[in-house]
mmCIF file of C-alpha atoms and ligand atoms in Angstrom:
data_model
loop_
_atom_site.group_PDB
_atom_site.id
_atom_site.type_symbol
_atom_site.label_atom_id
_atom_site.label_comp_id
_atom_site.label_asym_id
_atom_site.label_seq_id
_atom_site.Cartn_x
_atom_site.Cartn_y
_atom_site.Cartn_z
ATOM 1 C CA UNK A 204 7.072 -4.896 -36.340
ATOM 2 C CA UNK A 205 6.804 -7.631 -34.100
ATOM 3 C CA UNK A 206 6.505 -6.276 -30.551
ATOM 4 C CA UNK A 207 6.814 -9.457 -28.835
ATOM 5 C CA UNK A 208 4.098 -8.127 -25.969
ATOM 6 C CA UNK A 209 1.200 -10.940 -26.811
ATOM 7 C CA UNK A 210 0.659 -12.701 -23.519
ATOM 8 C CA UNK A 211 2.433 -10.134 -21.304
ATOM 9 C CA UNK A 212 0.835 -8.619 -18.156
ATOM 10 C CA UNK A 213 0.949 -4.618 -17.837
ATOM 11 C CA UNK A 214 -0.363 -2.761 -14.546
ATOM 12 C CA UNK A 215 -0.642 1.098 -15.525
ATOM 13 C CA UNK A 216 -1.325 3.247 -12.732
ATOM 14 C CA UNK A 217 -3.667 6.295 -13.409
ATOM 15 C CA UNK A 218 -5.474 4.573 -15.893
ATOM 16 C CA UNK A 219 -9.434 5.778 -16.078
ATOM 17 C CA UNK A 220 -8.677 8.424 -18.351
ATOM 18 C CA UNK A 221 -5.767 10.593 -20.443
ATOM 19 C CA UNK A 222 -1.989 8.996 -20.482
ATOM 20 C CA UNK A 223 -3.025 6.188 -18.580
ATOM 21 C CA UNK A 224 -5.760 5.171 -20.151
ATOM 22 C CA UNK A 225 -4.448 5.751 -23.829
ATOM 23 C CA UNK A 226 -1.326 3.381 -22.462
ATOM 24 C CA UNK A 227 -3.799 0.795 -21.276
ATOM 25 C CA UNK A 228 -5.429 0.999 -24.422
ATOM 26 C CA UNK A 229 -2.368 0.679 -26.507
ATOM 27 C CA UNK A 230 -0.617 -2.057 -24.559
ATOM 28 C CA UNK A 231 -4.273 -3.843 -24.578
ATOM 29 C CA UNK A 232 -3.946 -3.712 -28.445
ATOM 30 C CA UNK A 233 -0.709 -5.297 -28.368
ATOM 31 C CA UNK A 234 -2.274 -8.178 -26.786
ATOM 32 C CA UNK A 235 -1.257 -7.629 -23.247
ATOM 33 C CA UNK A 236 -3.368 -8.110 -20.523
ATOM 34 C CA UNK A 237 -3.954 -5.342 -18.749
ATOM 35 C CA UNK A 238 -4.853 -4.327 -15.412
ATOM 36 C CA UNK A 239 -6.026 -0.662 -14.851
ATOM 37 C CA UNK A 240 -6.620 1.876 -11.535
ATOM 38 C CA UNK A 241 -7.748 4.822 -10.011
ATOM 39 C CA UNK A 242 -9.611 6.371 -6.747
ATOM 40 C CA UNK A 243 -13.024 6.234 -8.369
ATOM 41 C CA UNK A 244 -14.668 2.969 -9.325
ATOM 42 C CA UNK A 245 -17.765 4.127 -11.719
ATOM 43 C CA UNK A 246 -14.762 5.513 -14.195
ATOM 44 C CA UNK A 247 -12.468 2.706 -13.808
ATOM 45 C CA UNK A 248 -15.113 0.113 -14.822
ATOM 46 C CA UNK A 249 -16.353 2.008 -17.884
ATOM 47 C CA UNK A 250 -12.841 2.694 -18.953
ATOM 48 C CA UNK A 251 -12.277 -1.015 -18.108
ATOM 49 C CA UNK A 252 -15.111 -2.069 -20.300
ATOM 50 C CA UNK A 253 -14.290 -0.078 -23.547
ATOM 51 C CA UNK A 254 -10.739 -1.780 -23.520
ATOM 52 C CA UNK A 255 -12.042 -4.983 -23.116
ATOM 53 C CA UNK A 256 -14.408 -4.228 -26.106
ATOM 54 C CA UNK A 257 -11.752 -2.875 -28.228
ATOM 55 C CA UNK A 258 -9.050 -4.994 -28.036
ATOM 56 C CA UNK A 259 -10.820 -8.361 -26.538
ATOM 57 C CA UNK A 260 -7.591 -9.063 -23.728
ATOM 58 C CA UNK A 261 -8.320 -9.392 -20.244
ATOM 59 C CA UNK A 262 -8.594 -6.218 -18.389
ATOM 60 C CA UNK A 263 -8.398 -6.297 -14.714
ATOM 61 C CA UNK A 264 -9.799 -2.676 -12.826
ATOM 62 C CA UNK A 265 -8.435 -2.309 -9.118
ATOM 63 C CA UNK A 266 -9.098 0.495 -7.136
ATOM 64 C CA UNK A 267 -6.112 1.705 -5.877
ATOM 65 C CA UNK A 268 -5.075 5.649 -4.517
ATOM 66 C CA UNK A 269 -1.295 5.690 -5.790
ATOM 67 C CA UNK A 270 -0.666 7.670 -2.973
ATOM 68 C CA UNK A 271 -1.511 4.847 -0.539
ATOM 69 C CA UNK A 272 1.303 2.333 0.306
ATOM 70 C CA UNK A 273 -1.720 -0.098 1.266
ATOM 71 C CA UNK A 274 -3.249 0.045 -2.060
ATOM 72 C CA UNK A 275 -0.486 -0.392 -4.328
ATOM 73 C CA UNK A 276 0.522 -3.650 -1.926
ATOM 74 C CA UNK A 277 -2.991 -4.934 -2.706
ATOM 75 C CA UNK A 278 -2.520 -3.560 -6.581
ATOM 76 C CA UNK A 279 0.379 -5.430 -7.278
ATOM 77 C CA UNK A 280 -0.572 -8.529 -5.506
ATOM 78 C CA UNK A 281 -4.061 -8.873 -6.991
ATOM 79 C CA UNK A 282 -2.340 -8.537 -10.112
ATOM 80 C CA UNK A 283 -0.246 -11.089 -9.683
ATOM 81 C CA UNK A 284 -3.018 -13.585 -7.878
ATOM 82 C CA UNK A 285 -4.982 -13.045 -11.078
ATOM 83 C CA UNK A 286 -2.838 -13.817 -13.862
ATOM 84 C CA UNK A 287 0.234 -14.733 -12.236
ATOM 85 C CA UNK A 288 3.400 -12.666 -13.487
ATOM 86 C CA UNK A 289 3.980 -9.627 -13.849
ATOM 87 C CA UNK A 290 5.763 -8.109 -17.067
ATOM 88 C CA UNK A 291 5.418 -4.530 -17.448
ATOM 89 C CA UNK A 292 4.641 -1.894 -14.866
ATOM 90 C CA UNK A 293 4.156 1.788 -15.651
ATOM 91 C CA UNK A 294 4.176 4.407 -13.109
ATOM 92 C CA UNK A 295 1.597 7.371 -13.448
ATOM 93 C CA UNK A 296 -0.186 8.953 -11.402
ATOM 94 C CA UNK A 297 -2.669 12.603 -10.791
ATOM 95 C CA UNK A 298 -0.072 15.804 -11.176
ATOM 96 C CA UNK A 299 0.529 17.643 -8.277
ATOM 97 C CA UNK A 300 -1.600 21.174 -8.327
ATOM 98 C CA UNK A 301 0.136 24.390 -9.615
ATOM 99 C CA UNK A 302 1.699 26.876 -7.258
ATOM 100 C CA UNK A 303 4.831 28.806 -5.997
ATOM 101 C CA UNK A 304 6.991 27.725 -3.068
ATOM 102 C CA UNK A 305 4.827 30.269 -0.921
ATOM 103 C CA UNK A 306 1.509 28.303 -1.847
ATOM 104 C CA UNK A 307 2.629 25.244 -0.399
ATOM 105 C CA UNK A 308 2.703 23.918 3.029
ATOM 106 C CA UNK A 309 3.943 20.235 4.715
ATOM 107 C CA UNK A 310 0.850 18.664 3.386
ATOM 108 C CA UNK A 311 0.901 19.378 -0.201
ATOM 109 C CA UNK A 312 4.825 18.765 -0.488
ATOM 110 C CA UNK A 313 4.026 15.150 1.308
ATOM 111 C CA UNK A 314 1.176 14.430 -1.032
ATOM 112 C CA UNK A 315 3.438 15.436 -3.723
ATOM 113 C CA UNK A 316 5.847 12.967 -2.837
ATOM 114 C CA UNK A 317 3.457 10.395 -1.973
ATOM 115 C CA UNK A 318 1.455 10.185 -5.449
ATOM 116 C CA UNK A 319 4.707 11.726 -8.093
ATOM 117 C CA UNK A 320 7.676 9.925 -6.643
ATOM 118 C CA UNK A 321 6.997 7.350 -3.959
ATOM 119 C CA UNK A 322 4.449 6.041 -5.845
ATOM 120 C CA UNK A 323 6.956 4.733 -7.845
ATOM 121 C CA UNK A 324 9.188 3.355 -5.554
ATOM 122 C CA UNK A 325 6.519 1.645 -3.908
ATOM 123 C CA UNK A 326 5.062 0.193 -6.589
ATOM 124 C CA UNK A 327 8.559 -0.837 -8.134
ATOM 125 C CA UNK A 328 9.396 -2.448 -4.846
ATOM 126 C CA UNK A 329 6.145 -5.073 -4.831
ATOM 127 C CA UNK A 330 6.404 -5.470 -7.980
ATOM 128 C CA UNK A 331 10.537 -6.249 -8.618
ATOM 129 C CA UNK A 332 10.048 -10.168 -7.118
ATOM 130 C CA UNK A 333 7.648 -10.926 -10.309
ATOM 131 C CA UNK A 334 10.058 -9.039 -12.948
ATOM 132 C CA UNK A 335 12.673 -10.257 -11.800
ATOM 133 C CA UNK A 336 11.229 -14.003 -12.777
ATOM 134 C CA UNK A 337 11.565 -13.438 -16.165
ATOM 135 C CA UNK A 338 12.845 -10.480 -16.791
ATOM 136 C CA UNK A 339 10.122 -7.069 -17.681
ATOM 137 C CA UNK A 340 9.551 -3.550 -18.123
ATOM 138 C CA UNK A 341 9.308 -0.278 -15.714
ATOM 139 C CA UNK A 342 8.264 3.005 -17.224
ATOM 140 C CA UNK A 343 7.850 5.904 -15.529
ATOM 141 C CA UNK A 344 5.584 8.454 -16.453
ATOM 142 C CA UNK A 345 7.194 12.130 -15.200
ATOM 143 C CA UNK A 346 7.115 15.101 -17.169
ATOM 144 C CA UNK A 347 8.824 17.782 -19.400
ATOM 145 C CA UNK A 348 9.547 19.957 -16.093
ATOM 146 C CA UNK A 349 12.527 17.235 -15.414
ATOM 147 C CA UNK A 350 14.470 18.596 -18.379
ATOM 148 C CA UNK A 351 13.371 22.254 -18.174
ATOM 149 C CA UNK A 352 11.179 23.074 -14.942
ATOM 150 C CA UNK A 353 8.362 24.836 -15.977
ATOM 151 C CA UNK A 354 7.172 28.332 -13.839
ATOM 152 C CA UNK A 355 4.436 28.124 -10.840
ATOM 153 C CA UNK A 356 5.306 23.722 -11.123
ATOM 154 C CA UNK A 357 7.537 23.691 -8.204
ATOM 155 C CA UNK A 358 5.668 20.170 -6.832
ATOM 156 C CA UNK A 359 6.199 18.659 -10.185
ATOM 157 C CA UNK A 360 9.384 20.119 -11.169
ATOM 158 C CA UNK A 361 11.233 18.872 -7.572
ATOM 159 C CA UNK A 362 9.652 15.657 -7.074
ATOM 160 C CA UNK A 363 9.994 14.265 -10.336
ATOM 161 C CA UNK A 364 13.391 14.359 -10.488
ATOM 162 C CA UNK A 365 13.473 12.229 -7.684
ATOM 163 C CA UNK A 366 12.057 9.704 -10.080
ATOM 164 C CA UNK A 367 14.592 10.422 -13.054
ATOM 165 C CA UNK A 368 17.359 10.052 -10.364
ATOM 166 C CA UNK A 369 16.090 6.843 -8.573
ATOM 167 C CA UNK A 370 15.026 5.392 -12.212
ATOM 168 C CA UNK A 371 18.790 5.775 -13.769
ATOM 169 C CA UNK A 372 20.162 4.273 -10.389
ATOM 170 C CA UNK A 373 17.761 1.022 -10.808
ATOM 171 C CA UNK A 374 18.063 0.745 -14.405
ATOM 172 C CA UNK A 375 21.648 -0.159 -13.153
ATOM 173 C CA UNK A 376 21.591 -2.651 -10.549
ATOM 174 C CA UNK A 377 18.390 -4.425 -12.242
ATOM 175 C CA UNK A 378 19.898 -4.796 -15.864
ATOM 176 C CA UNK A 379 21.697 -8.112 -15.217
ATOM 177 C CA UNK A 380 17.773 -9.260 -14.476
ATOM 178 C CA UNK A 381 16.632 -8.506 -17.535
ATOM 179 C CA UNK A 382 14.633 -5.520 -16.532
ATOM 180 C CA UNK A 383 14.866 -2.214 -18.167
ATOM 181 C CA UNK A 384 13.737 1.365 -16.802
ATOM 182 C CA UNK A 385 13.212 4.042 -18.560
ATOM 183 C CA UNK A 386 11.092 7.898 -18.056
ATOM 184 C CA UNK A 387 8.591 9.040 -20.760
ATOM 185 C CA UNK A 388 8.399 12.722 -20.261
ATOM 186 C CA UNK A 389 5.209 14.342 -21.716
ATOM 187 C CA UNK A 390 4.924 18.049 -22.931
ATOM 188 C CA UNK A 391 1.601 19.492 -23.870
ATOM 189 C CA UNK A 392 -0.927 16.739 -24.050
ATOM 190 C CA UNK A 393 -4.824 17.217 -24.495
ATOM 191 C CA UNK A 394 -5.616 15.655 -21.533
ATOM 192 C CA UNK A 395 -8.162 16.679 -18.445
ATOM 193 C CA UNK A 396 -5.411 18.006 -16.423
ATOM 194 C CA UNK A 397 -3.606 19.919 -19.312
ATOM 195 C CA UNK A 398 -6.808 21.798 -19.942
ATOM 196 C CA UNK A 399 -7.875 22.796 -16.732
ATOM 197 C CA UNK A 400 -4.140 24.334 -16.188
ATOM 198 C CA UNK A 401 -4.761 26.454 -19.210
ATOM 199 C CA UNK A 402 -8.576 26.942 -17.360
ATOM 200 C CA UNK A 403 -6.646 28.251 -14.464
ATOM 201 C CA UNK A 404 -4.033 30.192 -15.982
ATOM 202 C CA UNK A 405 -7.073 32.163 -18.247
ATOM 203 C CA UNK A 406 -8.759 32.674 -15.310
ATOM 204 C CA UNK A 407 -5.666 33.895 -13.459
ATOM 205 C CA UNK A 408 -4.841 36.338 -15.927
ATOM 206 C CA UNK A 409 -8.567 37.523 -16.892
ATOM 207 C CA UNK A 410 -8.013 35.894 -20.265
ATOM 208 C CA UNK A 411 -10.295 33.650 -22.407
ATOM 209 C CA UNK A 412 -9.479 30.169 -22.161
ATOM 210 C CA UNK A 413 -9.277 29.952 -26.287
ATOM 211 C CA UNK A 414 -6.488 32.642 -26.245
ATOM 212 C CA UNK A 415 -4.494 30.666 -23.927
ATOM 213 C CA UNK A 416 -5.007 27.633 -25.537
ATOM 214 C CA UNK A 417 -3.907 29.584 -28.850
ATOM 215 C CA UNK A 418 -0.950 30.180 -26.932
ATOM 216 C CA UNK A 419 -0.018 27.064 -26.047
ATOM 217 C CA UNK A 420 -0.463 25.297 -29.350
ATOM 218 C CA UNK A 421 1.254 28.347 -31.061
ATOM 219 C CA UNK A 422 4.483 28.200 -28.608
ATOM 220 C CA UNK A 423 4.987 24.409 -29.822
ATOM 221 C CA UNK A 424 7.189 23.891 -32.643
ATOM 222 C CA UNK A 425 4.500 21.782 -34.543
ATOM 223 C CA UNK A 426 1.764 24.386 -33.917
ATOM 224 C CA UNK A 427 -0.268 21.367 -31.948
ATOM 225 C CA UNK A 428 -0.616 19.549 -28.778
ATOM 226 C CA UNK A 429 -0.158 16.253 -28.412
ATOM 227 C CA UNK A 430 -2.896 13.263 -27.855
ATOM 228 C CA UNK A 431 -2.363 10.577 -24.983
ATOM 229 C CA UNK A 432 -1.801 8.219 -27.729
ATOM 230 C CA UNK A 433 1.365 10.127 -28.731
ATOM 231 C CA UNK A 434 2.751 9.446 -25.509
ATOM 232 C CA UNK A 435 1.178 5.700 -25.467
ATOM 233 C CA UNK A 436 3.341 4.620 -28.574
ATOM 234 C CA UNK A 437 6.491 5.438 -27.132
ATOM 235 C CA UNK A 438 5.769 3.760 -24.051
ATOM 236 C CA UNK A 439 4.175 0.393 -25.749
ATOM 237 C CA UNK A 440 7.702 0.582 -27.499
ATOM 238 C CA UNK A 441 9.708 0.644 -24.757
ATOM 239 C CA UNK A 442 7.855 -1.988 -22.894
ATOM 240 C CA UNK A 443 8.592 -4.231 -26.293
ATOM 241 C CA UNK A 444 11.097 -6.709 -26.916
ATOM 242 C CA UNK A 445 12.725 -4.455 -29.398
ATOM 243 C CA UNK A 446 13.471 -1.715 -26.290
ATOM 244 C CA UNK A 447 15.616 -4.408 -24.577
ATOM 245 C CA UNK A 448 18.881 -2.358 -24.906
ATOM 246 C CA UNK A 449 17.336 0.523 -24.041
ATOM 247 C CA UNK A 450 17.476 1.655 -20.534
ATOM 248 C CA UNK A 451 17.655 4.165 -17.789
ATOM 249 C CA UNK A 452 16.664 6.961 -20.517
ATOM 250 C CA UNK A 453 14.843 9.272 -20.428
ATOM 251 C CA UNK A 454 12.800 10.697 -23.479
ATOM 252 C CA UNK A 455 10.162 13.731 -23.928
ATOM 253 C CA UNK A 456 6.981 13.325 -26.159
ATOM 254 C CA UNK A 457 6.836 17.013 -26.420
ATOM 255 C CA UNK A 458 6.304 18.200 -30.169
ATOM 256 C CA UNK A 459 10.395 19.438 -30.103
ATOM 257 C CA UNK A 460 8.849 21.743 -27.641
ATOM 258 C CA UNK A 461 11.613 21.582 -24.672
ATOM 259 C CA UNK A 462 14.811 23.764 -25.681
ATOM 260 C CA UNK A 463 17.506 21.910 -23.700
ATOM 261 C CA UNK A 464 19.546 19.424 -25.472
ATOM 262 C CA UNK A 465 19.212 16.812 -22.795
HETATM 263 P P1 NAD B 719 -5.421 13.233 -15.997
HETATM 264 O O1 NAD B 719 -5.763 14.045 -14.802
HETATM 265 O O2 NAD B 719 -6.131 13.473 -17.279
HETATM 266 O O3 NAD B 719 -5.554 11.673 -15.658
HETATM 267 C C1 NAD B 719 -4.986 11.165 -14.474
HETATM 268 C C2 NAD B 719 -5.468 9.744 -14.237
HETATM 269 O O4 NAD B 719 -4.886 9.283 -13.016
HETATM 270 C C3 NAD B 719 -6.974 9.629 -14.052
HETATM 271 O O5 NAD B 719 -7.386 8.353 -14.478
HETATM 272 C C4 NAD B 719 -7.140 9.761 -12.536
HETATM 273 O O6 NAD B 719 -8.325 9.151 -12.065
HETATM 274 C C5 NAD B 719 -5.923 8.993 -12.055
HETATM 275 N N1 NAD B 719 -5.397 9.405 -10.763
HETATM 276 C C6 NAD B 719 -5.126 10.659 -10.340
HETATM 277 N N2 NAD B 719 -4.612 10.627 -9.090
HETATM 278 C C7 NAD B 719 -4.573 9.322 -8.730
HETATM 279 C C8 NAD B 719 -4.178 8.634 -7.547
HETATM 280 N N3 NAD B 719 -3.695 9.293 -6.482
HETATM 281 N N4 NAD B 719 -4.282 7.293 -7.524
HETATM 282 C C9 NAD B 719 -4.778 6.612 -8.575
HETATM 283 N N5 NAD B 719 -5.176 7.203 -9.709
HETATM 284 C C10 NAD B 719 -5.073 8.541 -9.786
HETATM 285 O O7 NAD B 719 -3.841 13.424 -16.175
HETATM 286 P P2 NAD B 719 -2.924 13.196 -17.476
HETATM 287 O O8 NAD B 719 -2.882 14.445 -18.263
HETATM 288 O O9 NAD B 719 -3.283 11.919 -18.108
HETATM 289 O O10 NAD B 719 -1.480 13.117 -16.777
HETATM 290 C C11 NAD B 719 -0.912 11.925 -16.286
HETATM 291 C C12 NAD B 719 0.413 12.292 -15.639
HETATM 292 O O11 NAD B 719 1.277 12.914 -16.607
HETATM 293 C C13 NAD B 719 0.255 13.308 -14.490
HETATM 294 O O12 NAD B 719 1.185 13.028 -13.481
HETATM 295 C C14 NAD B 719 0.588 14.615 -15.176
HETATM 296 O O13 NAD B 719 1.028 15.612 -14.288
HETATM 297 C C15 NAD B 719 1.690 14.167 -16.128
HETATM 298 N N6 NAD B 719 1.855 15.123 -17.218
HETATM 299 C C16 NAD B 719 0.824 15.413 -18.037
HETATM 300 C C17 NAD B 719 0.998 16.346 -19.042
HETATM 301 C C18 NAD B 719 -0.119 16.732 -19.982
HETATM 302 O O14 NAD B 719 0.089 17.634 -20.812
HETATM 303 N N7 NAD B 719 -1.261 16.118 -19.947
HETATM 304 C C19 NAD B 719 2.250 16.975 -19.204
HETATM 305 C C20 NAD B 719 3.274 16.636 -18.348
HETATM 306 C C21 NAD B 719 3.081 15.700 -17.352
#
C-alpha cells in the first residue's frame, strides 16, 4: 500500500526509547523525516543514530522536557527552521507515576497535567500554523485507562481524558484544513515503563516479578503483550494518506484486552 508519507516531516515527542521511538522508527521507514526528543541527550543521539542507519532519512534529535512550554516552543520551531513544514505531529510523552488519590499532592497532579495533557495542547498550538499550510496529521498517544480506567492510575486515568475530549473537539474545527486528529490508546506494551509497573506491583505485593508478568500476559485475550511496533503501525497508518477520512477517533492497540465496547 502506498502510504503517501515519502517527503513528510514527523516530530514524535518521547522518542529515545519504547512507543516513541518504535513510531520514529516506523514513520522513518516510510520515508519521513523525522525529528525525535527527550530530557536526556546521550539517549536521544544514539536512538537518533540507529534511525538514521536504518532507514537513511534525516533525523533531527532536540532536547526538549514535554512538560516545558519553553521547550516545545523551541521543538516545534527548530523543526520547522530545519526542514521547513511540518506534516505530522504525535503527542507522547513519560506516564505519570502510579498511585491513589491519597498519594498525590498539587505537584504531582500539575506535573501530570503538564507532561499527559498540556503537552499536547501546547505542542498542537505551535505547531497548527505549519499544518494548517498544507494540511497534516495529529496523533495523540493516551492510553487504555481512557476507555476503562485502570486501579491505583488516577494521574493517567483523569488527565488523559482531557486529551480524548480536547482531541474530538479539534478534530472538528480543524477538518475543513485538512488536518485530522485522532488518539492511539495502548494496552500492555513491553516497554521500560510497562515493566517497571509490574516491578512495582511484585514488589508491592511480595511477589516475583515473573508471576506478575505471567499475570499480565495471561489476563490478555492473546496470551501476549504487545511490542512498541504494534502500536507504531497503527499510528504510521493514521498519519497516511489513506487515514484522511479518519478523524477524531479514538482506537486501543490492546490485544482485545479492554472489555468496554467503546
Ligand atoms: P517509556 O518510559 O518506555 O518511554 C518514554 C519516552 O519518553 C522515553 O524516550 C523518555 O525519555 C521520554 N520522556 C519521558 N518523559 C518525558 C518528558 N517529560 N519530556 C520528553 N521526553 C520524555 O514509556 P512507553 O511505555 O513508551 O510509554 C509512552 C506513553 O504511553 C506513556 O505516556 C505511557 O504512560 C503510555 N502508555 C504506555 C503503555 C505501555 O504498556 N507501555 C500503556 C498505556 C499507556
Amino acid at each position: 500500500m502506498e502510504l503517501g508519507l515519502t517527503g513528510k516531516v514527523a516530530i514524535v515527542g518521547g522518542s529515545s526509547r519504547g512507543i516513541g521511538k518504535a513510531i520514529a522508527l516506523a514513520l522513518a521507514q516510510e520515508g519521513c523525516d523525522v525529528v525525535i526528543c527527550a530530557r536526556g541527550e546521550a539517549d536521544l543521539k544514539a536512538t537518533a543514530g540507529e534511525i538514521r542507519s536504518q532507514t537513511g532519512t534525516r533525523v533531527l534529535p532536540l532536547v526538549c522536557d514535554m512538560s516545558s512550554y519553553d521547550d516545545i516552543q523551541r521543538l516545534v520551531h527548530e523543526t520547522a527552521d530545519t526542514f521547513g513544514r511540518i506534516d505530522i505531529v504525535v503527542n507522547n510523552a513519560g506516564g505519570p507515576p502510579v498511585g491513589t488519590f491519597d498519594d498525590f499532592a498539587e505537584e504531582e497532579w500539575q506535573k501530570a497535567v503538564d507532561q499527559n495533557f498540556l503537552s499536547a495542547v501546547r505542542t498542537i498550538r505551535e505547531a497548527l500554523p505549519y499544518l494548517r499550510r498544507q494540511g497534516g496529521r495529529v496523533i495523540n498517544i493516551t492510553s487504555v485507562t481512557v476507555k476503562q480506567p485502570i486501579d491505583r492510575l488516577i494521574l493517567s486515568n483523569a488527565v488523559r481524558l482531557g486529551v480524548v475530549g480536547m482531541a474530538k473537539t479539534l478534530s472538528r474545527e480543524v477538518a475543513k484544513d485538512g488536518i485530522t486528529v485522532n488518539n492511539v490508546c495502548p494496552g500492555n506494551i513491553a516497554t521500560q515503563r510497562l515493566l517497571s509497573l509490574f516491578e512495582a506491583r511484585a514488589q508491592r505485593e511480595g511477589r516475583p516479578f515473573q508471576e506478575v508478568l505471567e499475570e499480565e500476559k495471561s489476563g490478555t485475550p492473546t496470551g501476549s503483550l504487545g511490542e512498541p511496533a504494534d502500536i507504531a503501525a497503527l499510528v504510521v497508518f493514521l498519519a497516511s494518506e489513506k487515514a484522511r477520512y479518519i478523524s477524531g477517533a479514538t482506537i486501543q492497540v490492546d490485544g482485545g484486552s479492554t472489555t468496554a465496547v467503546f
